[in-house]
Coordinates of C-alpha atoms in Angstrom, one line a residue:
X264 CA 0.0 0.0 0.0
X265 CA 1.3 3.5 -0.8
X266 CA 0.6 6.6 1.2
X267 CA 0.6 10.2 0.0
X268 CA 4.1 11.6 0.0
X269 CA 4.8 15.2 1.1
X270 CA 6.5 17.6 -1.3
X271 CA 9.8 17.7 0.5
X272 CA 10.0 13.9 0.2
X273 CA 9.5 13.8 -3.6
X274 CA 13.3 13.8 -4.0
X275 CA 13.2 10.3 -2.6
X276 CA 11.4 9.1 -5.7
X277 CA 14.7 9.3 -7.6
X278 CA 15.9 6.4 -5.5
X279 CA 15.5 2.8 -6.8
X280 CA 11.8 1.9 -6.9
X281 CA 12.2 -1.2 -4.9
X282 CA 12.7 1.1 -1.9
X283 CA 9.0 1.8 -2.1
X284 CA 7.6 -1.7 -2.6
X285 CA 5.3 -3.3 -0.1
X286 CA 6.0 -6.9 -0.9
X287 CA 8.2 -8.4 1.9
X288 CA 10.0 -11.6 1.2
X289 CA 12.3 -13.2 3.8
X290 CA 12.4 -9.9 5.7
X291 CA 13.3 -7.7 2.7
X292 CA 11.2 -5.4 0.6
X293 CA 11.2 -6.6 -3.1
X294 CA 9.7 -5.1 -6.2
X295 CA 7.8 -8.3 -7.1
X296 CA 7.7 -11.8 -5.8
X297 CA 10.8 -13.8 -6.9
X298 CA 10.1 -16.8 -9.1
X299 CA 10.4 -19.3 -6.2
X300 CA 7.8 -17.3 -4.2
X301 CA 5.3 -16.4 -7.0
X302 CA 1.7 -17.5 -6.0
X303 CA 0.3 -20.4 -8.0
X304 CA -3.1 -22.0 -8.2
X305 CA -4.1 -25.4 -9.7
X306 CA -7.7 -25.0 -10.8
X307 CA -7.9 -28.7 -11.7
X308 CA -7.8 -29.5 -8.0
X309 CA -9.2 -26.3 -6.6
X310 CA -12.5 -24.4 -6.6
X311 CA -15.0 -25.0 -9.4
X312 CA -14.3 -23.1 -12.5
X313 CA -16.9 -21.1 -14.4
X314 CA -17.6 -21.6 -18.1
X315 CA -16.6 -18.7 -20.4
X316 CA -16.7 -18.7 -24.2
X317 CA -14.3 -16.1 -25.5
X318 CA -14.5 -13.8 -28.5
X319 CA -11.2 -14.9 -29.9
X320 CA -9.7 -17.4 -32.3
X321 CA -6.5 -17.6 -30.4
X322 CA -5.5 -20.7 -28.4
X323 CA -5.9 -20.0 -24.7
X324 CA -2.6 -20.2 -22.8
X325 CA -1.8 -20.5 -19.2
X326 CA -2.2 -17.3 -17.2
X327 CA 1.0 -15.5 -16.3
X328 CA -0.2 -14.9 -12.7
X329 CA -2.0 -17.2 -10.4
X330 CA -5.6 -17.5 -11.6
X331 CA -8.0 -19.1 -9.0
X332 CA -11.6 -19.5 -10.0
X333 CA -14.9 -20.0 -8.2
X334 CA -15.3 -19.9 -4.4
X335 CA -12.0 -19.2 -2.6
X336 CA -11.9 -19.3 1.2
X337 CA -9.6 -16.8 2.9
X338 CA -8.8 -16.6 6.6
X339 CA -8.8 -13.3 8.5
X340 CA -7.3 -13.1 12.0
X341 CA -8.0 -10.1 14.2
X342 CA -5.5 -8.7 16.8
X343 CA -5.6 -5.7 19.0
X344 CA -3.2 -4.4 21.7
X345 CA -3.0 -3.2 25.3
X346 CA -2.6 0.3 24.0
X347 CA -5.0 0.0 21.0
X348 CA -8.3 -1.7 21.6
X349 CA -10.4 -3.2 18.9
X350 CA -12.4 -0.4 17.2
X351 CA -15.0 -2.7 15.6
X352 CA -16.7 -6.0 16.3
X353 CA -16.0 -9.4 14.6
X354 CA -19.4 -9.2 13.0
X355 CA -18.7 -5.8 11.5
X356 CA -15.4 -7.1 10.1
X357 CA -17.3 -10.0 8.5
X358 CA -19.7 -7.6 6.9
X359 CA -16.8 -5.4 5.6
X360 CA -15.2 -8.4 4.0
X361 CA -18.2 -10.4 2.8
X362 CA -21.6 -8.6 2.9
X363 CA -23.2 -7.9 -0.4
X364 CA -23.8 -4.2 -0.8
X365 CA -21.7 -3.2 2.3
X366 CA -21.8 0.6 2.5
X367 CA -20.4 1.5 5.9
X368 CA -18.5 4.8 5.9
X369 CA -19.2 5.2 2.2
X370 CA -17.7 1.9 1.0
X371 CA -18.9 0.7 -2.4
X372 CA -19.5 -2.8 -1.4
X373 CA -17.4 -5.3 0.5
X374 CA -14.0 -6.8 -0.4
X375 CA -16.0 -9.8 -1.7
X376 CA -18.2 -7.5 -3.8
X377 CA -15.1 -5.8 -5.3
X378 CA -13.6 -9.1 -6.6
X379 CA -17.0 -10.4 -7.8
X380 CA -17.4 -7.1 -9.8
X381 CA -13.9 -7.1 -11.4
X382 CA -14.0 -10.8 -12.1
X383 CA -17.4 -10.8 -13.7
X384 CA -18.6 -13.1 -10.9
X385 CA -15.9 -15.7 -11.6
X386 CA -14.0 -15.2 -8.3
X387 CA -15.9 -15.4 -5.0
X388 CA -13.4 -14.4 -2.3
X389 CA -15.0 -15.4 1.0
X390 CA -13.3 -14.5 4.3
X391 CA -13.8 -16.5 7.5
X392 CA -13.0 -14.3 10.5
X393 CA -11.6 -15.1 14.0
X394 CA -10.7 -12.7 16.8
X395 CA -10.1 -10.5 18.5
X396 CA -6.8 -11.6 20.1
X397 CA -5.0 -9.3 22.5
X398 CA -1.3 -9.1 21.6
X399 CA 1.4 -9.7 24.2
X400 CA 3.0 -6.2 23.8
X401 CA 1.7 -2.7 23.1
X402 CA 1.3 -1.7 19.5
X403 CA 4.1 0.8 20.0
X404 CA 6.5 -2.1 20.8
X405 CA 5.9 -3.8 17.4
X406 CA 5.9 -0.5 15.5
X407 CA 9.3 0.5 17.0
X408 CA 11.2 -2.6 15.9
X409 CA 13.6 -2.4 13.0
X410 CA 12.2 -3.0 9.5
X411 CA 9.4 -5.5 9.3
X412 CA 10.6 -7.5 12.3
X413 CA 7.7 -6.2 14.4
X414 CA 5.2 -7.6 11.9
X415 CA 7.0 -10.9 11.7
X416 CA 6.9 -11.2 15.5
X417 CA 3.2 -10.4 15.6
X418 CA 2.5 -12.8 12.8
X419 CA 4.0 -15.8 14.6
X420 CA 2.3 -14.8 17.8
X421 CA -1.1 -14.6 16.1
X422 CA -0.6 -17.9 14.3
X423 CA 0.3 -19.6 17.5
X424 CA -2.7 -18.2 19.4
X425 CA -5.3 -19.2 16.7
X426 CA -3.8 -22.6 16.0
X427 CA -6.1 -24.5 18.4
X428 CA -9.2 -22.9 16.8
X429 CA -8.3 -22.9 13.1
X430 CA -7.8 -25.7 10.6
X431 CA -5.3 -23.9 8.4
X432 CA -5.5 -26.6 5.8
X433 CA -9.0 -25.4 4.9
X434 CA -7.4 -22.4 3.3
X435 CA -5.3 -24.5 0.9
X436 CA -8.0 -24.2 -1.7
X437 CA -6.3 -26.1 -4.5
X438 CA -4.8 -28.8 -2.1
X439 CA -1.2 -28.3 -3.2
X440 CA 0.1 -28.0 0.4
X441 CA 0.2 -24.2 0.5
X442 CA -2.4 -21.7 1.7
X443 CA -3.5 -19.0 -0.7
X444 CA -5.0 -16.2 1.5
X445 CA -4.3 -15.5 5.2
X446 CA -4.9 -12.0 6.4
X447 CA -4.0 -10.3 9.7
X448 CA -6.0 -7.3 10.5
X449 CA -4.7 -5.2 13.4
X450 CA -6.4 -2.5 15.5
X451 CA -5.2 1.1 14.8
X452 CA -3.6 2.8 11.8
X453 CA -0.2 1.9 10.2
X454 CA 2.4 4.4 11.4
X455 CA 5.7 4.4 9.5
X456 CA 6.1 3.3 5.9
X457 CA 8.5 0.4 5.6
X458 CA 8.6 -0.4 9.3
X459 CA 6.8 -2.1 12.1
X460 CA 3.2 -3.0 11.1
X461 CA 2.9 -1.0 7.9
X462 CA 0.4 -2.8 5.7
X463 CA 2.1 -5.2 3.3
X464 CA 2.0 -8.6 1.7
X465 CA 4.5 -10.9 3.4
X466 CA 6.1 -14.3 3.4
X467 CA 6.2 -16.9 6.2
X468 CA 8.0 -20.2 6.8
X469 CA 5.3 -21.3 9.2
X470 CA 3.7 -24.8 8.8
X471 CA 0.5 -25.8 10.6
X472 CA -2.1 -28.5 10.1
X473 CA 0.1 -30.1 7.3
X474 CA 0.2 -27.0 5.1
X475 CA 2.7 -24.2 4.5
X476 CA 1.5 -20.7 5.5
X477 CA 3.7 -18.9 3.0
X478 CA 1.8 -15.9 1.6
X479 CA -0.1 -13.6 4.0
X480 CA -1.0 -9.9 4.2
X481 CA -1.3 -7.4 7.0
X482 CA -3.9 -4.6 6.9
X483 CA -4.6 -1.9 9.5
X484 CA -8.1 -1.2 11.0
X485 CA -8.1 2.4 12.2
X486 CA -11.9 2.3 13.0
X487 CA -13.2 3.8 9.8
X488 CA -13.9 1.2 7.0
X489 CA -12.2 1.4 3.6
X490 CA -11.6 -1.4 1.2
X491 CA -8.6 -0.3 -0.9
X492 CA -5.8 -1.6 1.3
X493 CA -7.3 -5.1 1.8
X494 CA -8.0 -5.3 -2.0
X495 CA -4.6 -4.1 -3.0
X496 CA -2.6 -6.4 -0.6
X497 CA -4.8 -9.3 -1.7
X498 CA -3.7 -8.6 -5.2
X499 CA -0.1 -9.2 -4.2
X500 CA -0.9 -12.2 -2.0
X501 CA -3.4 -14.3 -4.0
X502 CA -2.5 -13.4 -7.7
X503 CA 1.1 -12.3 -7.4
X504 CA 0.5 -8.9 -9.1
X505 CA 3.3 -6.4 -8.5
X506 CA 3.1 -2.7 -7.5
X507 CA 2.6 -0.6 -10.7
X508 CA 4.9 2.4 -10.2
X509 CA 4.9 5.1 -12.9
X510 CA 1.5 3.8 -13.9
X511 CA -1.1 6.1 -12.5
X512 CA -4.7 5.6 -11.3
X513 CA -5.6 3.1 -14.0
X514 CA -5.5 0.0 -11.7
X515 CA -5.7 -0.8 -8.0
X516 CA -2.2 -2.2 -8.2
X517 CA -1.1 1.3 -9.3
X518 CA -2.0 4.4 -7.4
X519 CA -4.2 4.7 -4.3
X520 CA -6.9 6.6 -6.2
X521 CA -9.9 5.9 -4.0
X522 CA -10.1 4.2 -0.6
X523 CA -13.9 3.6 -0.7
X524 CA -14.4 2.7 -4.4
X525 CA -11.0 1.4 -5.6
X526 CA -10.5 1.5 -9.3
X527 CA -10.9 -1.8 -11.1
X528 CA -8.0 -4.2 -11.8
X529 CA -6.7 -3.2 -15.3
X530 CA -8.2 -5.1 -18.2
X531 CA -4.9 -6.8 -19.1
X532 CA -4.6 -8.5 -15.8
X533 CA -8.4 -9.3 -15.9
X534 CA -8.0 -11.0 -19.3
X535 CA -4.9 -12.8 -18.0
X536 CA -7.1 -14.2 -15.3
X537 CA -9.8 -15.2 -17.8
X538 CA -12.3 -12.8 -16.3
X539 CA -12.7 -11.1 -19.7
X540 CA -11.7 -12.5 -23.1
X541 CA -8.5 -11.7 -25.0
X542 CA -9.0 -10.8 -28.7
X543 CA -5.7 -11.7 -30.3
X544 CA -4.5 -9.7 -33.3
X545 CA -1.9 -11.5 -35.3
X546 CA 0.9 -10.1 -37.4
X547 CA -1.0 -11.3 -40.5
X548 CA -4.0 -9.3 -39.4
X549 CA -1.8 -6.2 -38.9
X550 CA -0.4 -6.6 -42.4
X551 CA -3.4 -7.7 -44.4
X552 CA -6.7 -7.2 -42.6
X553 CA -8.9 -4.2 -42.0
X554 CA -11.3 -4.9 -39.1
X555 CA -14.0 -2.7 -37.6
X556 CA -14.4 -3.5 -33.9
X557 CA -17.2 -2.6 -31.5
X558 CA -16.7 -3.0 -27.7
X559 CA -18.4 -2.2 -24.5
X560 CA -16.5 -1.0 -21.4
X561 CA -14.3 -3.8 -20.1
X562 CA -15.9 -6.3 -22.5
X563 CA -12.7 -7.4 -24.3
X564 CA -9.0 -6.9 -24.1
X565 CA -7.3 -6.7 -27.5
X566 CA -3.8 -8.1 -27.6
X567 CA -1.0 -7.8 -30.2
X568 CA 2.1 -9.9 -29.3
X569 CA 5.5 -8.9 -30.5
X570 CA 6.1 -11.5 -33.3
X571 CA 9.8 -11.7 -32.3
X572 CA 9.0 -12.3 -28.6
X573 CA 5.4 -13.5 -28.4
X574 CA 5.6 -15.0 -24.9
X575 CA 7.1 -11.8 -23.4
X576 CA 6.1 -8.5 -25.0
X577 CA 3.0 -7.0 -26.5
X578 CA 0.5 -4.2 -26.7
X579 CA -3.0 -4.5 -25.2
X580 CA -5.9 -2.1 -25.4
X581 CA -9.5 -2.0 -24.2
X582 CA -12.4 0.4 -23.8
X583 CA -12.3 1.9 -20.3
X584 CA -15.1 4.2 -19.1
X585 CA -15.1 6.3 -16.0
X586 CA -18.1 4.7 -14.4
X587 CA -18.7 2.1 -11.7
X588 CA -15.3 0.9 -10.3
X589 CA -13.5 3.2 -12.7
X590 CA -15.5 6.3 -11.7
X591 CA -12.4 8.1 -10.3
X592 CA -10.7 8.2 -13.7
X593 CA -10.6 11.6 -15.4
X594 CA -11.6 10.3 -18.8
X595 CA -12.9 7.5 -21.0
X596 CA -11.8 5.9 -24.3
X597 CA -9.4 3.4 -25.6
X598 CA -6.7 2.7 -23.0
X599 CA -3.4 1.2 -24.4
X600 CA -0.7 -0.6 -22.4
X601 CA 2.7 -2.0 -23.3
X602 CA 3.8 -5.1 -21.3
X603 CA 7.1 -7.0 -21.1
X604 CA 7.2 -9.9 -18.8
X605 CA 11.0 -10.1 -19.0
X606 CA 11.2 -6.9 -17.0
X607 CA 10.9 -7.4 -13.3
X608 CA 8.0 -5.2 -12.3
X609 CA 7.9 -1.5 -12.7
X610 CA 11.3 -0.6 -11.4
X611 CA 12.4 2.2 -13.6
X612 CA 10.6 4.9 -15.6
X613 CA 12.4 4.1 -18.9
X614 CA 11.5 0.4 -18.8
X615 CA 8.4 -0.9 -17.1
X616 CA 6.9 -4.4 -16.9
X617 CA 3.5 -2.7 -17.6
X618 CA 3.1 0.9 -18.7
X619 CA 0.3 3.1 -19.9
X620 CA 0.7 4.3 -23.5
X621 CA -0.5 7.9 -23.0
X622 CA -2.4 9.2 -26.0
X623 CA -1.0 12.7 -25.6
X624 CA 2.6 11.6 -25.2
X625 CA 3.6 10.7 -28.7
X626 CA 7.2 11.9 -28.4
X627 CA 8.0 10.4 -25.0
X628 CA 10.2 7.4 -24.8
X629 CA 9.8 7.0 -21.1
X630 CA 7.7 8.2 -18.2
X631 CA 8.8 11.2 -16.0
X632 CA 11.0 9.8 -13.2
X633 CA 9.1 12.0 -10.7
X634 CA 5.7 10.7 -11.8
X635 CA 5.1 8.1 -9.1
X636 CA 2.5 8.6 -6.4
X637 CA 0.5 10.8 -6.4
X638 CA 1.5 11.6 -10.0
X639 CA 0.7 10.9 -12.8
X640 CA -2.9 10.2 -11.5
X641 CA -5.2 10.1 -14.5
X642 CA -6.0 12.5 -17.3
X643 CA -8.6 12.6 -20.0
X644 CA -5.8 12.9 -22.6
X645 CA -4.5 9.5 -21.7
X646 CA -7.3 7.9 -23.6
X647 CA -7.6 7.5 -27.4
X648 CA -10.9 8.8 -28.7
X649 CA -12.5 10.9 -31.5
X650 CA -11.8 14.6 -31.5
X651 CA -8.5 14.4 -29.7
X652 CA -6.4 11.3 -30.3
X653 CA -8.3 9.2 -32.8
X654 CA -5.5 6.9 -34.0
X655 CA -2.4 5.0 -33.1
X656 CA 0.5 4.0 -35.4
X657 CA 4.3 3.9 -35.4
X658 CA 4.4 7.1 -37.5
X659 CA 2.2 9.0 -35.0
X660 CA 3.9 7.5 -32.0
X661 CA 7.5 6.8 -33.0
X662 CA 8.6 6.4 -29.4
X663 CA 6.0 3.7 -28.6
X664 CA 7.9 0.7 -30.2
X665 CA 9.0 -2.6 -29.0
X666 CA 11.7 -2.3 -26.4
X667 CA 14.4 -3.4 -28.9
X668 CA 13.6 -0.3 -31.0
X669 CA 11.8 -2.0 -33.9
X670 CA 8.4 -0.9 -35.1
X671 CA 5.3 -2.6 -34.0
X672 CA 3.5 -2.3 -37.3
X673 CA 0.2 -1.8 -35.5
X674 CA -2.3 0.8 -36.8
X675 CA -5.6 1.7 -35.1
X676 CA -7.7 4.4 -36.7
X677 CA -11.2 5.9 -36.6
X678 CA -11.5 5.6 -32.9
X679 CA -15.0 6.8 -32.0
X680 CA -16.6 8.8 -29.3
X681 CA -17.0 7.0 -25.9
X682 CA -20.6 6.0 -25.2
X683 CA -22.5 2.7 -24.6
X684 CA -20.0 1.2 -27.0
X685 CA -16.7 2.4 -28.7
X686 CA -15.8 1.6 -32.3
X687 CA -12.3 1.6 -33.8
X688 CA -10.7 0.2 -36.9
X689 CA -7.7 -2.2 -36.8
X690 CA -6.0 -1.0 -40.0
X691 CA -7.7 1.9 -41.8
X692 CA -10.7 2.7 -44.0
X693 CA -13.1 0.5 -42.2
X694 CA -16.7 0.6 -43.2
X695 CA -19.4 1.5 -40.8
X696 CA -21.2 -1.3 -38.9
X697 CA -24.1 -2.8 -40.9
X698 CA -27.5 -1.7 -39.5
X699 CA -28.9 -5.1 -40.4
X700 CA -26.6 -7.0 -38.1
X701 CA -26.6 -6.8 -34.3
X702 CA -23.3 -8.7 -33.9
X703 CA -19.9 -7.5 -35.2
X704 CA -17.6 -10.1 -36.7
X705 CA -14.3 -9.9 -38.4
X706 CA -11.7 -12.2 -39.9
X707 CA -9.7 -11.7 -36.7
X708 CA -12.5 -12.5 -34.2
X709 CA -15.9 -14.0 -34.0
X710 CA -18.6 -13.4 -31.4
X711 CA -19.7 -16.3 -29.2
X712 CA -21.8 -16.5 -26.0
X713 CA -20.0 -15.1 -23.0
X714 CA -21.3 -16.7 -19.7
X715 CA -21.2 -14.8 -16.4
X716 CA -22.3 -16.4 -13.1
X717 CA -24.1 -14.8 -10.2
X718 CA -23.8 -17.0 -7.1
X719 CA -26.6 -16.8 -4.6
X720 CA -27.4 -18.7 -1.4
X721 CA -30.6 -19.1 0.6
X722 CA -32.0 -21.3 3.4
X723 CA -35.4 -23.0 3.5
X724 CA -37.4 -24.1 6.6
X725 CA -38.7 -27.6 6.5
X726 CA -42.4 -27.3 5.4
X727 CA -45.3 -29.6 4.5
X728 CA -46.9 -26.9 2.3
X729 CA -44.2 -25.9 -0.1
X730 CA -43.8 -22.4 1.8
X731 CA -41.3 -20.7 -0.6
X732 CA -38.8 -18.0 0.3
X733 CA -38.2 -15.0 -2.1
X734 CA -34.6 -14.4 -3.3
X735 CA -33.5 -11.2 -5.1
X736 CA -31.8 -11.9 -8.5
X737 CA -29.8 -8.7 -8.6
X738 CA -31.8 -7.1 -11.5
X739 CA -29.6 -4.0 -11.7
X740 CA -26.4 -6.1 -12.1
X741 CA -28.1 -8.3 -14.8
X742 CA -29.2 -5.2 -16.7
X743 CA -25.7 -3.7 -16.5
X744 CA -24.2 -6.9 -17.9
X745 CA -26.6 -7.0 -20.8
X746 CA -26.4 -3.3 -21.4
X747 CA -30.1 -2.8 -21.2
X748 CA -32.5 -1.1 -18.7
X749 CA -33.8 -3.2 -15.9
X750 CA -37.4 -2.6 -17.1
X751 CA -36.4 -4.2 -20.4
X752 CA -35.3 -7.5 -19.0
X753 CA -38.8 -9.1 -19.1
X754 CA -39.4 -8.3 -22.8
X755 CA -35.9 -8.8 -24.2
X756 CA -34.2 -11.7 -22.6
X757 CA -34.6 -15.5 -23.1
X758 CA -35.1 -17.7 -20.0
X759 CA -33.7 -21.2 -19.5
X760 CA -33.0 -23.9 -17.0
X761 CA -29.4 -25.0 -16.8
X762 CA -28.5 -28.7 -16.5
X763 CA -25.6 -29.9 -14.4
X764 CA -23.4 -30.2 -17.5
X765 CA -24.1 -26.5 -18.4
X766 CA -26.5 -27.1 -21.3
X767 CA -29.5 -24.9 -21.6
X768 CA -33.1 -26.4 -21.3
X769 CA -35.8 -24.2 -22.8
X770 CA -38.7 -26.2 -21.2
X771 CA -40.2 -24.8 -17.9
X772 CA -41.4 -27.4 -15.4
X773 CA -42.4 -25.1 -12.5
X774 CA -45.0 -22.4 -12.2
X775 CA -44.7 -19.9 -15.0
X776 CA -41.1 -19.1 -15.5
X777 CA -39.7 -21.8 -13.2
X778 CA -38.3 -25.2 -12.8
X779 CA -38.3 -28.2 -10.5
X780 CA -34.9 -29.9 -9.8
X781 CA -33.7 -33.2 -8.5
X782 CA -31.1 -33.7 -5.8
X783 CA -28.3 -33.3 -8.3
X784 CA -29.6 -30.1 -9.8
X785 CA -31.0 -31.8 -12.9
X786 CA -34.3 -30.3 -14.2
X787 CA -37.3 -32.5 -13.4
X788 CA -41.1 -32.4 -13.6
X789 CA -43.3 -32.0 -10.6
X790 CA -44.0 -35.4 -9.0
X791 CA -44.5 -36.0 -5.3
X792 CA -43.4 -39.6 -5.8
X793 CA -40.7 -38.8 -8.3
X794 CA -37.2 -37.2 -8.3
X795 CA -38.3 -33.5 -8.0
X796 CA -37.2 -31.9 -4.7
X797 CA -36.5 -28.2 -5.1
X798 CA -38.2 -25.5 -7.2
X799 CA -37.2 -22.1 -8.3
X800 CA -40.0 -19.9 -9.9
X801 CA -38.6 -16.7 -11.4
X802 CA -40.5 -13.4 -11.8
X803 CA -38.7 -11.4 -14.5
X804 CA -40.8 -8.3 -13.7
X805 CA -39.4 -8.0 -10.2
X806 CA -36.2 -10.0 -10.9
X807 CA -36.9 -12.3 -7.9
X808 CA -37.4 -16.0 -7.5
X809 CA -39.5 -18.1 -5.1
X810 CA -37.7 -21.1 -3.9
X811 CA -39.2 -24.0 -2.0
X812 CA -39.1 -27.8 -1.6
X813 CA -41.3 -30.8 -2.1
X814 CA -42.9 -31.9 1.3
X815 CA -41.5 -34.9 3.1
X816 CA -38.4 -35.1 0.9
X817 CA -35.8 -33.1 2.8
X818 CA -34.1 -33.1 6.2
X819 CA -32.2 -30.5 8.1
X820 CA -28.7 -29.8 6.7
X821 CA -29.5 -31.0 3.2
X822 CA -28.0 -28.8 0.5
X823 CA -28.9 -28.5 -3.2
X824 CA -27.6 -26.4 -6.1
X825 CA -29.9 -25.3 -8.9
X826 CA -29.1 -23.2 -12.0
X827 CA -31.2 -21.0 -14.3
X828 CA -30.1 -18.5 -16.9
X829 CA -31.0 -15.4 -18.9
X830 CA -29.6 -14.9 -22.4
X831 CA -29.5 -11.6 -24.4
X832 CA -27.6 -11.3 -27.6
X833 CA -24.1 -12.8 -27.1
X834 CA -24.3 -12.8 -23.3
X835 CA -25.6 -15.2 -20.8
X836 CA -26.1 -14.7 -17.0
X837 CA -26.4 -17.9 -15.0
X838 CA -27.8 -17.8 -11.5
X839 CA -26.2 -20.5 -9.4
X840 CA -28.3 -20.9 -6.3
X841 CA -27.2 -22.9 -3.3
X842 CA -30.2 -24.0 -1.1
X843 CA -29.7 -25.2 2.5
X844 CA -32.4 -26.8 4.5
X845 CA -32.7 -25.4 8.0
X846 CA -33.1 -27.7 11.1
X847 CA -32.2 -26.1 14.4
X848 CA -28.6 -25.4 13.5
X849 CA -25.7 -24.4 15.8
X850 CA -22.3 -23.1 14.7
X851 CA -19.4 -24.9 16.4
X852 CA -16.2 -22.9 16.3
X853 CA -14.4 -24.5 19.3
X854 CA -14.6 -28.2 19.4
X855 CA -13.4 -28.4 23.0
X856 CA -16.1 -26.1 24.3
X857 CA -18.8 -27.9 22.4
X858 CA -17.5 -31.4 23.3
X859 CA -20.9 -32.5 24.8
X860 CA -24.4 -32.0 23.6
X861 CA -27.7 -33.8 22.6
X862 CA -27.1 -37.4 21.5
X863 CA -27.9 -38.0 17.8
X864 CA -27.5 -34.4 16.6
X865 CA -25.9 -34.4 13.2
X866 CA -22.7 -32.6 12.4
X867 CA -21.9 -31.0 9.0
X868 CA -18.8 -29.2 7.8
X869 CA -19.1 -25.6 6.4
X870 CA -19.6 -27.0 2.9
X871 CA -22.8 -28.7 4.1
X872 CA -21.3 -32.2 3.9
X873 CA -22.2 -34.6 6.8
X874 CA -19.2 -35.6 8.9
X875 CA -20.9 -37.6 11.7
X876 CA -23.3 -37.4 14.7
X877 CA -23.1 -37.0 18.4
X878 CA -22.5 -40.3 20.2
X879 CA -25.0 -41.9 22.7
X880 CA -23.3 -40.0 25.5
X881 CA -23.6 -36.7 23.6
X882 CA -19.9 -36.4 22.7
X883 CA -18.7 -35.3 19.3
X884 CA -17.2 -37.7 16.9
X885 CA -13.5 -37.5 16.3
X886 CA -13.1 -34.3 14.2
X887 CA -10.2 -32.2 13.0
X888 CA -10.0 -28.5 13.9
X889 CA -12.4 -26.3 12.0
X890 CA -15.9 -24.8 11.9
X891 CA -18.9 -27.1 11.9
X892 CA -22.7 -26.9 11.8
X893 CA -24.7 -28.9 14.3
X894 CA -28.3 -29.8 13.3
X895 CA -30.8 -30.8 16.0
X896 CA -32.2 -34.3 15.7

């Protein structure tokens, strides 16, 4: 995390950039994680992946950074001090990290909301919170130790204290023997940059519950809620993204542009994660093809790889609009970036691992060495758009070439005016879009269905009269994804049930716009003696659904997952709804304290899977450390 630097300290910006990094590896600040410490994630063993069909003819390659998908569990441990008491409750911290629509102190959603937004619903970062623990020493003691030795001391102390309560292996989401996300949130503000408890992403040699607790991050809690720091440090810890010096406000890994509504992750990193599609432009396209493109904000990331170094260097561009998560930006239009993975992070103004190609800086071969935080911020003239900077080429931008000095050969012309969409021409002399076609295609790309998931959860009481509950389907978010008004959803979209294999089923089996599902989430017809168990009846006018179960077919603790979808044009929104049957449940956080209870009560893990029942004497079965749900018999 970076703090605002007073004017008299700007001279320090001339020092090597690694002096300002907030990644700490083996006690030393580094510009980016070294290769041996770079976060990884194996999705073949981890959380369930979402299904996304990309607008590109290119072969999808492995992400450069760690790219987890689906539900990721993160552990947050809270600590306060004899001289700095906890300013908020555990429940308030849980809301700050997880609650949909969290708005305390002006925050635009929770940390979980942020990553759901920027990932198009493909990453659900869910924090499980423990605390508060009172540290052995005053906060001033840890802050006064040399370098980050104070945070290392506190980290080990916190891990030791929570070890009896926490099953750390739960946070190894991909089961590779290493945890992905452990957070320490401490009471009070960070005090001195680069020392003590200053917020950072760190490295640990700790090993508990059979897993390595390597990557972690430390965030301060001064009492007023903000989400930037936690989001930024999570970017280092989970994905391995570096700090983007000399970059500006165009990504949360760059400047600290807004604490309450952090700017989105840049579209290049988002596409690298698979959150939005890459559209790959080849050298043959550049030489021989003229292609008119139409894009919505954040819809695609166009990429042209250096033919001589295709796995290392390239140019990327996308339509960025100063709304939503990017509201803080000073302008809108086509934002171009130059990347080179062979350069270690953003360590010098003349060569950056990732830099903005400023539309108004045709003659510049590097960025101003003084333009770190808070400069260069963002300017309207960074963006390519009609009326100011409507084209890009080697002739117009002779300084923006490959790092070996050779020309890129790329030409983009006819860049339009930012609006609901932005048009531009790869090459020149493109014709206008045909009014008879609603889908733009070209020889370099073809439009296919893009699937975005909205994950929802609800609980149902056991009932003998169907007794449904009503669940909100986030109509505003759906309308935003489709680019239509909420009031237009009912008339313009197509409605489907979704089978477990992801295929769409146009037949409705419930009341009106609804479906019955069996225990595996397969669409079924209503039959009290058949396989139908759970129903979801959608009302497109109110964008809600009524969910209930068949009488006499469920028991407390049962869980079911059902899926339904809306399709509009080339986009699909899939609602994935997890349904849990209530039954007099109790949360068990400390096995020792809950050792005895009512014989026969069933025990479930937090995923809703049965793990046993209380014995005849009321004792718990033999369970590893963790959080459990007890359901009354």
